[in-house]
CSV table of C-alpha atoms and ligand atoms in Angstrom, one decimal:
chain,number,residue,atom,x,y,z
H,1,UNK,CA,9.2,5.4,-25.9
H,2,UNK,CA,7.0,4.8,-28.9
H,3,UNK,CA,7.8,1.4,-30.5
H,4,UNK,CA,8.3,-0.2,-27.1
H,5,UNK,CA,7.1,-3.7,-27.1
H,6,UNK,CA,7.8,-5.5,-23.8
H,7,UNK,CA,6.9,-3.8,-20.5
H,8,UNK,CA,7.8,-5.4,-17.2
H,9,UNK,CA,5.4,-4.8,-14.3
H,10,UNK,CA,6.6,-5.6,-10.8
H,11,UNK,CA,3.6,-6.9,-8.7
H,12,UNK,CA,0.2,-8.3,-9.6
H,13,UNK,CA,-1.8,-6.2,-7.1
H,14,UNK,CA,-4.8,-4.1,-8.3
H,15,UNK,CA,-2.5,-1.5,-9.8
H,16,UNK,CA,0.0,-3.8,-11.5
H,17,UNK,CA,-2.9,-5.7,-13.1
H,18,UNK,CA,-4.6,-2.5,-14.2
H,19,UNK,CA,-1.3,-1.4,-15.8
H,20,UNK,CA,-1.2,-4.7,-17.7
H,21,UNK,CA,-4.8,-4.1,-18.9
H,22,UNK,CA,-4.0,-0.6,-20.2
H,23,UNK,CA,-0.8,-1.8,-21.9
H,24,UNK,CA,-2.6,-4.7,-23.6
H,25,UNK,CA,-5.2,-2.3,-25.0
H,26,UNK,CA,-2.4,-0.3,-26.5
H,27,UNK,CA,-1.0,-3.3,-28.3
H,28,UNK,CA,2.1,-3.6,-26.0
H,29,UNK,CA,3.3,-6.7,-24.3
H,30,UNK,CA,3.1,-6.7,-20.5
H,31,UNK,CA,5.0,-9.2,-18.4
H,32,UNK,CA,3.8,-9.1,-14.8
H,33,UNK,CA,6.1,-10.6,-12.2
H,34,UNK,CA,4.5,-11.4,-8.9
H,35,UNK,CA,6.5,-12.6,-5.9
H,36,UNK,CA,3.6,-14.4,-4.2
H,37,UNK,CA,2.2,-17.8,-5.2
H,38,UNK,CA,-1.0,-16.1,-6.5
H,39,UNK,CA,-2.0,-12.7,-7.9
H,40,UNK,CA,-3.2,-10.2,-5.3
H,41,UNK,CA,-0.7,-11.6,-2.7
H,42,UNK,CA,-0.6,-8.5,-0.6
H,43,UNK,CA,-4.4,-7.9,-0.6
H,44,UNK,CA,-4.9,-11.5,0.5
H,45,UNK,CA,-3.0,-10.7,3.7
H,46,UNK,CA,-5.7,-8.2,4.6
H,47,UNK,CA,-8.5,-10.2,3.0
H,48,UNK,CA,-10.6,-10.0,6.3
H,49,UNK,CA,-10.6,-6.2,6.2
H,50,UNK,CA,-13.7,-4.4,4.9
H,51,UNK,CA,-12.6,-1.7,2.5
H,52,UNK,CA,-13.6,1.9,3.1
H,53,UNK,CA,-14.2,2.6,-0.6
H,54,UNK,CA,-17.1,1.0,-2.4
H,55,UNK,CA,-16.8,-1.0,-5.6
H,56,UNK,CA,-17.3,2.0,-7.9
H,57,UNK,CA,-13.9,3.3,-6.8
H,58,UNK,CA,-12.1,-0.1,-6.8
H,59,UNK,CA,-12.3,-1.1,-10.5
H,60,UNK,CA,-10.0,0.1,-13.2
H,61,UNK,CA,-11.6,1.1,-16.5
H,62,UNK,CA,-9.3,-0.9,-18.9
H,63,UNK,CA,-9.7,-3.9,-16.6
H,64,UNK,CA,-13.5,-3.4,-16.7
H,65,UNK,CA,-13.4,-3.5,-20.5
H,66,UNK,CA,-11.4,-6.7,-20.5
H,67,UNK,CA,-13.8,-8.3,-18.0
H,68,UNK,CA,-16.7,-7.2,-20.2
H,69,UNK,CA,-15.4,-9.5,-22.9
H,70,UNK,CA,-16.0,-12.6,-20.6
H,71,UNK,CA,-19.5,-11.7,-19.5
H,72,UNK,CA,-18.4,-10.6,-16.1
H,73,UNK,CA,-21.1,-9.3,-13.7
H,74,UNK,CA,-19.8,-6.2,-12.1
H,75,UNK,CA,-20.5,-6.1,-8.3
H,76,UNK,CA,-23.0,-3.5,-6.9
H,77,UNK,CA,-21.3,-0.1,-7.2
H,78,UNK,CA,-22.2,1.1,-3.7
H,79,UNK,CA,-21.2,-2.0,-1.8
H,80,UNK,CA,-18.0,-2.2,0.2
H,81,UNK,CA,-16.0,-5.4,-0.4
H,82,UNK,CA,-13.5,-7.0,1.9
H,83,UNK,CA,-10.0,-7.5,0.6
H,84,UNK,CA,-10.9,-11.2,0.0
H,85,UNK,CA,-13.9,-10.2,-2.1
H,86,UNK,CA,-11.8,-7.8,-4.1
H,87,UNK,CA,-9.6,-10.7,-5.0
H,88,UNK,CA,-12.4,-13.2,-5.6
H,89,UNK,CA,-14.8,-11.0,-7.5
H,90,UNK,CA,-12.4,-8.8,-9.4
H,91,UNK,CA,-8.7,-9.6,-9.4
H,92,UNK,CA,-9.0,-13.3,-9.9
H,93,UNK,CA,-11.4,-13.2,-12.9
H,94,UNK,CA,-9.2,-10.4,-14.4
H,95,UNK,CA,-6.0,-12.3,-14.0
H,96,UNK,CA,-7.3,-15.9,-14.8
H,97,UNK,CA,-10.1,-15.5,-17.3
H,98,UNK,CA,-9.1,-12.7,-19.6
H,99,UNK,CA,-6.2,-12.2,-22.0
H,100,UNK,CA,-4.1,-11.1,-19.1
H,101,UNK,CA,-3.6,-14.7,-18.0
H,102,UNK,CA,-0.8,-15.3,-20.6
H,103,UNK,CA,1.1,-12.3,-19.3
H,104,UNK,CA,1.4,-13.1,-15.6
H,105,UNK,CA,4.2,-15.0,-13.9
H,106,UNK,CA,3.5,-15.8,-10.2
H,107,UNK,CA,6.0,-17.0,-7.7
H,108,UNK,CA,8.5,-14.7,-9.4
H,109,UNK,CA,10.2,-12.4,-7.0
H,110,UNK,CA,12.2,-9.5,-8.6
H,111,UNK,CA,15.6,-9.2,-7.0
H,112,UNK,CA,17.3,-6.6,-9.2
H,113,UNK,CA,16.8,-4.4,-12.2
H,114,UNK,CA,19.5,-2.9,-14.4
H,115,UNK,CA,20.1,-1.7,-17.9
H,116,UNK,CA,21.7,-4.1,-20.3
H,117,UNK,CA,25.4,-3.4,-20.5
H,118,UNK,CA,25.2,-0.2,-18.4
H,119,UNK,CA,26.1,0.1,-14.7
H,120,UNK,CA,24.5,3.0,-12.8
H,121,UNK,CA,27.3,5.4,-13.5
H,122,UNK,CA,27.5,5.0,-17.3
H,123,UNK,CA,25.5,7.7,-19.1
H,124,UNK,CA,26.3,7.7,-22.9
H,125,UNK,CA,23.6,5.8,-24.7
H,126,UNK,CA,21.9,4.7,-21.5
H,127,UNK,CA,18.4,5.7,-22.6
H,128,UNK,CA,18.5,3.3,-25.5
H,129,UNK,CA,19.6,0.3,-23.4
H,130,UNK,CA,16.8,-2.2,-22.5
H,131,UNK,CA,16.1,-3.1,-18.9
H,132,UNK,CA,17.2,-6.4,-17.5
H,133,UNK,CA,15.0,-7.7,-14.7
H,134,UNK,CA,16.3,-10.5,-12.5
H,135,UNK,CA,13.9,-12.7,-10.6
H,136,UNK,CA,13.7,-15.9,-8.6
H,137,UNK,CA,11.0,-18.5,-9.2
H,138,UNK,CA,12.2,-21.2,-6.9
H,139,UNK,CA,13.8,-23.1,-9.8
H,140,UNK,CA,16.8,-20.8,-10.2
H,141,UNK,CA,17.7,-17.3,-11.2
H,142,UNK,CA,15.8,-16.0,-14.2
H,143,UNK,CA,15.9,-12.8,-16.3
H,144,UNK,CA,13.6,-11.0,-18.6
H,145,UNK,CA,14.4,-8.0,-20.8
H,146,UNK,CA,12.0,-5.1,-21.2
H,147,UNK,CA,11.8,-1.7,-22.9
H,148,UNK,CA,10.1,-0.1,-19.9
H,149,UNK,CA,9.4,-1.0,-16.3
H,150,UNK,CA,6.5,-0.2,-14.0
H,151,UNK,CA,7.3,-0.9,-10.4
H,152,UNK,CA,3.9,-1.5,-8.7
H,153,UNK,CA,5.2,-3.7,-5.9
H,154,UNK,CA,3.4,-1.9,-3.1
H,155,UNK,CA,4.6,-1.5,0.4
H,156,UNK,CA,2.7,-4.1,2.4
H,157,UNK,CA,5.7,-6.4,2.9
H,158,UNK,CA,7.9,-3.8,4.4
H,159,UNK,CA,6.1,-2.5,7.5
H,160,UNK,CA,7.6,0.2,9.7
H,161,UNK,CA,9.1,-1.1,12.9
H,162,UNK,CA,8.0,-0.4,16.4
H,163,UNK,CA,10.9,1.8,17.3
H,164,UNK,CA,9.9,5.4,17.6
H,165,UNK,CA,13.0,6.6,15.8
H,166,UNK,CA,12.2,4.6,12.6
H,167,UNK,CA,14.8,1.9,13.4
H,168,UNK,CA,13.7,-1.3,15.0
H,169,UNK,CA,13.5,-0.8,18.8
H,170,UNK,CA,16.4,-2.5,20.7
H,171,UNK,CA,15.5,-6.2,20.9
H,172,UNK,CA,12.7,-5.9,18.3
H,173,UNK,CA,14.4,-8.4,16.0
H,174,UNK,CA,14.7,-11.0,18.8
H,175,UNK,CA,11.1,-10.5,20.1
H,176,UNK,CA,9.6,-11.5,16.8
H,177,UNK,CA,7.4,-14.3,18.0
H,178,UNK,CA,5.3,-11.9,20.1
H,179,UNK,CA,5.0,-9.2,17.5
H,180,UNK,CA,2.8,-8.9,14.5
H,181,UNK,CA,2.8,-6.1,11.9
H,182,UNK,CA,-0.1,-4.8,9.9
H,183,UNK,CA,-3.6,-6.2,10.5
H,184,UNK,CA,-3.7,-9.8,11.8
H,185,UNK,CA,-6.9,-11.7,11.0
H,186,UNK,CA,-8.3,-11.4,14.6
H,187,UNK,CA,-11.8,-12.7,13.8
H,188,UNK,CA,-10.3,-15.6,11.9
H,189,UNK,CA,-7.0,-17.3,11.8
H,190,UNK,CA,-5.3,-15.2,14.5
H,191,UNK,CA,-8.2,-15.4,17.0
H,192,UNK,CA,-6.6,-18.1,19.1
H,193,UNK,CA,-3.4,-16.2,19.4
H,194,UNK,CA,-5.1,-13.1,21.0
H,195,UNK,CA,-8.1,-14.5,22.9
H,196,UNK,CA,-7.7,-13.9,26.6
H,197,UNK,CA,-4.3,-12.2,26.2
H,198,UNK,CA,-3.1,-8.8,27.1
H,199,UNK,CA,-2.5,-7.1,23.7
H,200,UNK,CA,-0.8,-3.8,22.9
H,201,UNK,CA,-1.5,-2.1,19.6
H,202,UNK,CA,0.8,0.7,18.4
H,203,UNK,CA,-0.3,3.3,15.9
H,204,UNK,CA,-3.1,5.8,15.1
H,205,UNK,CA,-3.9,5.0,11.5
H,206,UNK,CA,-6.7,2.9,10.1
H,207,UNK,CA,-4.8,-0.4,10.5
H,208,UNK,CA,-4.3,0.2,14.2
H,209,UNK,CA,-7.9,1.4,14.7
H,210,UNK,CA,-9.4,-1.5,12.7
H,211,UNK,CA,-7.2,-3.9,14.8
H,212,UNK,CA,-8.4,-2.4,18.1
H,213,UNK,CA,-12.0,-2.6,16.9
H,214,UNK,CA,-11.5,-6.3,16.1
H,215,UNK,CA,-9.9,-6.9,19.5
H,216,UNK,CA,-12.7,-5.1,21.2
H,217,UNK,CA,-15.2,-7.5,19.6
H,218,UNK,CA,-13.0,-10.4,20.7
H,219,UNK,CA,-13.0,-9.0,24.2
H,220,UNK,CA,-16.9,-9.2,24.2
H,221,UNK,CA,-16.6,-12.9,23.6
H,222,UNK,CA,-13.5,-13.5,25.8
H,223,UNK,CA,-13.6,-10.9,28.6
H,224,UNK,CA,-10.1,-11.7,29.9
H,225,UNK,CA,-8.7,-10.1,26.7
H,226,UNK,CA,-7.1,-6.8,27.8
H,227,UNK,CA,-6.3,-4.0,25.4
H,228,UNK,CA,-3.6,-1.3,25.6
H,229,UNK,CA,-3.4,1.3,22.9
H,230,UNK,CA,0.1,2.8,22.5
H,231,UNK,CA,0.1,6.3,20.9
H,232,UNK,CA,3.4,8.0,20.1
H,233,UNK,CA,1.8,11.5,20.0
H,234,UNK,CA,0.7,13.6,23.0
H,235,UNK,CA,-3.0,13.0,22.2
H,236,UNK,CA,-4.9,10.3,20.3
H,237,UNK,CA,-7.4,12.7,18.7
H,238,UNK,CA,-6.2,12.5,15.1
H,239,UNK,CA,-7.2,8.8,15.1
H,240,UNK,CA,-10.9,9.7,15.4
H,241,UNK,CA,-11.0,11.2,12.0
H,242,UNK,CA,-13.7,13.4,10.4
H,243,UNK,CA,-16.7,11.4,11.8
H,244,UNK,CA,-19.9,12.5,10.2
H,245,UNK,CA,-18.0,15.1,8.1
H,246,UNK,CA,-16.2,12.4,6.2
H,247,UNK,CA,-17.8,12.0,2.8
H,248,UNK,CA,-16.4,8.4,2.7
H,249,UNK,CA,-19.1,7.3,5.1
H,250,UNK,CA,-17.5,3.9,6.0
H,251,UNK,CA,-14.3,5.6,7.1
H,252,UNK,CA,-16.1,8.4,9.0
H,253,UNK,CA,-18.2,5.7,10.8
H,254,UNK,CA,-15.1,3.8,11.8
H,255,UNK,CA,-13.5,6.9,13.4
H,256,UNK,CA,-16.8,7.7,15.3
H,257,UNK,CA,-17.2,4.1,16.5
H,258,UNK,CA,-13.7,4.0,17.7
H,259,UNK,CA,-14.0,7.3,19.6
H,260,UNK,CA,-17.0,5.8,21.4
H,261,UNK,CA,-15.1,2.6,22.2
H,262,UNK,CA,-12.2,4.6,23.7
H,263,UNK,CA,-14.6,6.8,25.7
H,264,UNK,CA,-16.1,3.6,27.2
H,265,UNK,CA,-12.8,3.0,29.0
H,266,UNK,CA,-12.4,-0.6,27.6
H,267,UNK,CA,-9.1,0.3,26.2
H,268,UNK,CA,-6.2,1.5,28.3
H,269,UNK,CA,-4.6,4.4,26.4
H,270,UNK,CA,-0.9,5.3,26.8
H,271,UNK,CA,-0.1,8.5,25.0
H,272,UNK,CA,3.4,9.9,24.4
H,273,UNK,CA,4.6,6.3,24.4
H,274,UNK,CA,7.6,6.1,22.2
H,275,UNK,CA,9.0,2.6,22.1
H,276,UNK,CA,12.7,2.3,22.7
H,277,UNK,CA,13.2,-1.3,23.8
H,278,UNK,CA,11.5,-4.7,23.7
H,279,UNK,CA,12.6,-7.6,25.9
H,280,UNK,CA,11.2,-10.9,27.1
H,281,UNK,CA,10.0,-10.8,30.8
H,282,UNK,CA,8.6,-13.8,32.6
H,283,UNK,CA,7.3,-15.4,29.4
H,284,UNK,CA,5.8,-12.1,28.3
H,285,UNK,CA,7.0,-9.0,26.4
H,286,UNK,CA,8.2,-5.9,28.2
H,287,UNK,CA,7.8,-2.7,26.1
H,288,UNK,CA,9.9,0.3,27.3
H,289,UNK,CA,9.2,3.8,26.3
H,290,UNK,CA,11.8,6.5,26.0
H,291,UNK,CA,15.0,6.2,28.1
H,292,UNK,CA,15.1,2.9,29.9
H,293,UNK,CA,16.3,4.7,33.0
H,294,UNK,CA,12.8,6.4,33.5
H,295,UNK,CA,11.1,3.1,33.9
H,296,UNK,CA,7.9,3.8,31.9
H,297,UNK,CA,6.9,0.5,30.4
H,298,UNK,CA,4.0,-2.0,29.9
H,299,UNK,CA,4.2,-5.8,30.0
H,300,UNK,CA,2.0,-7.7,27.5
H,301,UNK,CA,1.5,-11.0,25.9
H,302,UNK,CA,1.4,-9.7,22.3
H,303,UNK,CA,2.3,-6.5,20.4
H,304,UNK,CA,0.7,-5.5,17.1
H,305,UNK,CA,2.5,-2.8,15.2
H,306,UNK,CA,0.3,-0.7,12.9
H,307,UNK,CA,2.6,2.2,12.2
H,308,UNK,CA,2.5,2.2,8.4
H,309,UNK,CA,4.8,1.0,5.7
H,310,UNK,CA,7.8,2.0,3.7
H,311,UNK,CA,8.9,1.2,0.1
H,312,UNK,CA,11.3,-1.6,-0.6
H,313,UNK,CA,14.1,0.0,-2.7
H,314,UNK,CA,16.8,-2.7,-2.8
H,315,UNK,CA,16.0,-4.1,-6.2
H,316,UNK,CA,16.0,-0.6,-7.7
H,317,UNK,CA,19.6,0.0,-6.6
H,318,UNK,CA,21.2,-0.2,-10.1
H,319,UNK,CA,18.8,2.2,-11.5
H,320,UNK,CA,18.7,6.0,-11.4
H,321,UNK,CA,15.9,7.0,-9.2
H,322,UNK,CA,14.8,10.3,-7.5
H,323,UNK,CA,12.8,10.2,-4.3
H,324,UNK,CA,11.8,12.7,-1.8
H,325,UNK,CA,14.3,12.5,1.1
H,326,UNK,CA,11.6,12.3,3.8
H,327,UNK,CA,8.8,10.4,2.3
H,328,UNK,CA,10.7,8.2,-0.3
H,329,UNK,CA,8.0,9.0,-2.9
H,330,UNK,CA,8.5,10.6,-6.4
H,331,UNK,CA,9.5,14.2,-5.5
H,332,UNK,CA,6.6,15.9,-7.3
H,333,UNK,CA,4.1,14.1,-5.1
H,334,UNK,CA,5.7,14.9,-1.7
H,335,UNK,CA,4.1,18.3,-1.1
H,336,UNK,CA,0.7,16.9,-1.7
H,337,UNK,CA,0.8,14.0,0.6
H,338,UNK,CA,3.2,15.1,3.4
H,339,UNK,CA,1.6,14.1,6.7
H,340,UNK,CA,3.5,17.0,8.4
H,341,UNK,CA,1.3,19.3,6.4
H,342,UNK,CA,-2.0,17.5,6.0
H,343,UNK,CA,-4.2,15.4,8.3
H,344,UNK,CA,-4.9,13.2,5.3
H,345,UNK,CA,-3.5,13.1,1.8
H,346,UNK,CA,-5.0,15.6,-0.7
H,347,UNK,CA,-3.6,14.7,-4.0
H,348,UNK,CA,-4.9,15.6,-7.4
H,349,UNK,CA,-4.9,12.9,-10.1
H,350,UNK,CA,-1.5,12.6,-11.7
H,351,UNK,CA,0.4,10.4,-14.1
H,352,UNK,CA,3.4,9.7,-16.2
H,353,UNK,CA,4.9,13.2,-16.0
H,354,UNK,CA,4.9,13.2,-12.2
H,355,UNK,CA,6.0,9.6,-11.8
H,356,UNK,CA,8.8,9.4,-14.4
H,357,UNK,CA,12.1,8.5,-12.9
H,358,UNK,CA,15.5,9.8,-14.1
H,359,UNK,CA,16.2,6.5,-15.8
H,360,UNK,CA,13.9,6.9,-18.8
H,361,UNK,CA,11.3,4.2,-19.2
H,362,UNK,CA,11.2,3.5,-15.4
H,363,UNK,CA,8.0,4.4,-13.5
H,364,UNK,CA,6.9,3.7,-9.9
H,365,UNK,CA,3.1,3.3,-9.6
H,366,UNK,CA,0.4,2.3,-7.1
H,367,UNK,CA,0.8,2.2,-3.3
H,368,UNK,CA,4.6,2.5,-3.6
H,369,UNK,CA,4.3,6.0,-5.1
H,370,UNK,CA,3.2,7.3,-1.7
H,371,UNK,CA,6.4,6.1,-0.2
H,372,UNK,CA,6.1,6.4,3.6
H,373,UNK,CA,3.0,8.7,3.5
H,374,UNK,CA,0.0,7.0,5.1
H,375,UNK,CA,-2.5,7.6,2.4
H,376,UNK,CA,-3.3,6.0,-0.9
H,377,UNK,CA,-6.4,5.4,-3.0
H,378,UNK,CA,-6.6,2.6,-5.5
H,379,UNK,CA,-8.4,4.8,-7.9
H,380,UNK,CA,-5.4,7.2,-7.9
H,381,UNK,CA,-3.2,4.2,-8.9
H,382,UNK,CA,-5.5,3.3,-11.8
H,383,UNK,CA,-5.2,6.8,-13.2
H,384,UNK,CA,-1.5,6.7,-12.8
H,385,UNK,CA,-1.1,3.6,-14.9
H,386,UNK,CA,-3.6,4.7,-17.5
H,387,UNK,CA,-1.4,7.8,-18.0
H,388,UNK,CA,1.9,5.8,-17.9
H,389,UNK,CA,0.6,3.2,-20.4
H,390,UNK,CA,-0.4,6.1,-22.8
H,391,UNK,CA,3.1,7.7,-22.4
H,392,UNK,CA,4.9,4.4,-23.1
H,393,UNK,CA,2.8,3.9,-26.2
H,394,UNK,CA,3.7,7.3,-27.4
H,395,UNK,CA,0.3,8.9,-26.9
H,396,UNK,CA,1.6,11.9,-25.0
H,397,UNK,CA,-1.6,13.8,-25.2
H,398,UNK,CA,-3.6,11.1,-23.5
H,399,UNK,CA,-0.8,10.7,-20.9
H,400,UNK,CA,-1.1,14.4,-20.0
H,401,UNK,CA,-4.9,14.5,-19.9
H,402,UNK,CA,-6.3,13.9,-16.3
H,403,UNK,CA,-9.4,11.7,-16.7
H,404,UNK,CA,-10.1,11.0,-13.0
H,405,UNK,CA,-12.4,12.8,-10.7
H,406,UNK,CA,-11.8,11.7,-7.1
H,407,UNK,CA,-14.5,11.8,-4.5
H,408,UNK,CA,-14.5,14.8,-2.2
H,409,UNK,CA,-14.1,13.7,1.5
H,410,UNK,CA,-14.2,17.1,3.1
H,411,UNK,CA,-12.1,16.2,6.2
H,412,UNK,CA,-8.7,17.3,5.2
H,413,UNK,CA,-7.2,19.9,7.5
H,414,UNK,CA,-4.5,22.2,6.4
H,415,UNK,CA,-4.1,23.9,3.0
H,416,UNK,CA,-4.0,21.8,-0.1
H,417,UNK,CA,-1.0,23.1,-2.1
H,418,UNK,CA,-1.3,23.6,-5.8
H,419,UNK,CA,-0.7,20.3,-7.6
H,420,UNK,CA,2.2,20.1,-10.2
H,421,UNK,CA,-0.6,18.9,-12.5
H,422,UNK,CA,-3.2,21.3,-11.3
H,423,UNK,CA,-4.0,22.7,-14.7
H,424,UNK,CA,-7.1,20.5,-14.6
H,425,UNK,CA,-9.6,21.2,-11.9
H,426,UNK,CA,-10.4,18.1,-9.9
H,427,UNK,CA,-11.4,17.1,-6.4
H,428,UNK,CA,-9.2,16.1,-3.6
H,429,UNK,CA,-9.5,12.9,-1.6
H,430,UNK,CA,-8.0,11.5,1.5
H,431,UNK,CA,-7.9,7.9,2.5
H,432,UNK,CA,-5.6,6.5,5.1
H,433,UNK,CA,-4.9,2.8,5.2
H,434,UNK,CA,-2.4,2.4,8.0
C,1,FAD,C1,-5.7,-2.9,5.1
C,1,FAD,C2,-5.8,-2.0,3.9
C,1,FAD,C3,-7.0,-1.5,3.4
C,1,FAD,C4,-7.1,-0.7,2.3
C,1,FAD,N1,-8.3,-0.3,1.9
C,1,FAD,C5,-8.4,0.5,0.8
C,1,FAD,C6,-9.7,1.0,0.3
C,1,FAD,O1,-10.7,0.7,0.9
C,1,FAD,N2,-9.7,1.7,-0.8
C,1,FAD,C7,-8.6,2.1,-1.5
C,1,FAD,O2,-8.7,2.8,-2.5
C,1,FAD,N3,-7.4,1.7,-1.0
C,1,FAD,C8,-7.3,0.9,0.1
C,1,FAD,N4,-6.0,0.5,0.5
C,1,FAD,C9,-4.8,1.1,-0.1
C,1,FAD,C10,-4.4,0.5,-1.5
C,1,FAD,O3,-5.3,0.8,-2.5
C,1,FAD,C11,-4.2,-1.0,-1.4
C,1,FAD,O4,-3.1,-1.3,-0.6
C,1,FAD,C12,-3.9,-1.6,-2.8
C,1,FAD,O5,-3.7,-3.0,-2.7
C,1,FAD,C13,-2.6,-1.0,-3.5
C,1,FAD,O6,-2.4,-1.7,-4.7
C,1,FAD,P1,-1.0,-1.9,-5.4
C,1,FAD,O7,-1.2,-2.8,-6.6
C,1,FAD,O8,-0.3,-0.6,-5.5
C,1,FAD,O9,-0.1,-2.7,-4.3
C,1,FAD,P2,-0.3,-4.1,-3.6
C,1,FAD,O10,-1.8,-4.5,-3.6
C,1,FAD,O11,0.4,-4.1,-2.4
C,1,FAD,O12,0.4,-5.2,-4.6
C,1,FAD,C14,1.8,-5.2,-4.8
C,1,FAD,C15,2.1,-6.6,-5.3
C,1,FAD,O13,3.5,-6.6,-5.5
C,1,FAD,C16,4.1,-7.9,-5.1
C,1,FAD,N5,5.5,-7.7,-4.9
C,1,FAD,C17,6.1,-7.1,-3.8
C,1,FAD,N6,7.5,-7.2,-4.0
C,1,FAD,C18,7.7,-7.8,-5.1
C,1,FAD,C19,8.9,-8.2,-5.8
C,1,FAD,N7,10.1,-7.9,-5.4
C,1,FAD,N8,8.8,-8.9,-7.0
C,1,FAD,C20,7.5,-9.2,-7.5
C,1,FAD,N9,6.4,-8.9,-6.8
C,1,FAD,C21,6.5,-8.2,-5.7
C,1,FAD,C22,3.3,-8.2,-3.8
C,1,FAD,O14,3.3,-9.6,-3.5
C,1,FAD,C23,1.9,-7.7,-4.2
C,1,FAD,O15,1.1,-8.7,-4.8
C,1,FAD,C24,-5.9,-0.3,1.6
C,1,FAD,C25,-4.7,-0.8,2.1
C,1,FAD,C26,-4.6,-1.6,3.2
C,1,FAD,C27,-3.2,-2.1,3.6
């Protein structure tokens, strides 16, 4: 791909912006298309959440160099920002006060990507055709052409549904006003919605646990608030994490505090509860588990679904992509992050080689590379785009060289399989965000 000039980046999250910083350093022309009205649109949705990795793991190296040019004061390395602080203190200065500013188009939702003059089936000469990216900016359909594409559009806006079989539960679409997905801002804007209500939370990852902890604090102020934790599995144990063994202290502490909360009996726990149907009942929401005939159900005012995310693949439809059939991630990553094999993701740093798609010049990066797997570390994303930018610029040696050493967390159970890129010794890490 040497000689490439314009590189389209889908998404102005932490990884998309880092990609732009690396490309700029290499003299390439990034065009960042962001669906939201502002950069960091997904992170803003969980702005109230305190991150479990400290600043030293949240800042990309090329972004840091750009920020150095404007006299930016780096935050304290060992402090843990909230999502909102990540935006305010890092992403906004990066996007608005450095050379990146001229390269970002907000309110620009990508709706389709193809190769100029080539439908998906046509092969001869395909590699030389530029990409055409269609997007909507509220004024009308727009297009931009690029020599390569980095899809860093994340997964936040396509949460998994409540239904245990992966499809929405029967009635889920119609019960929308009593359901929230992800992590509502319970201490802030969503407080009034949940105070004094009976609230069910579905899921065992960090989003669900964080939400239950926020609700428990609300319950201390408004004791009528009743909490039900819906767990699909036979036991809730995996939600309690590695505790003191977790080298990411903030995450270990969350698991331990949550275990104590559950032990206190303030949360009603329903295990082996696999939602099949949702229906209005007397102005509330009835949640059925399993076959409706068996009658196992709860009735609540609100349901919060924290069962993770899945990648949005529609706008890649005209491109040739290869994804793992189960996880919907680049195939080479699947054995490393498969939740069937690991209690948490143990993935070695990796880059352009592992992330290249069959359509040459197309890369998926960031949160989206983990597909449906429940683990991702921002730092891993920064290393991905460093390598991809090098590859696009023709610096294959830098693209292959793994520069990142991830923190060891020491709580992964199950064997860590050899990485496809395991020539370089580095440490594993596991972080779960949903
Ligand atoms: C609650 C929570 C807490 C987390 N905490 C941590 C942590 O402590 N440490 C850590 O390392 N990681 C953490 N993560 C995981 C991960 O690092 C973050 O989700 C991070 O924001 C991923 O960055 P990204 O740039 O890949 O994706 P995102 O931040 O999701 O950014 C993607 C961007 O693409 C945009 N977009 C989507 N579709 C389109 C489209 N069609 N066209 C144009 N733009 C589009 C979105 O609006 C968004 O701005 C956390 C995740 C969550 C959900």
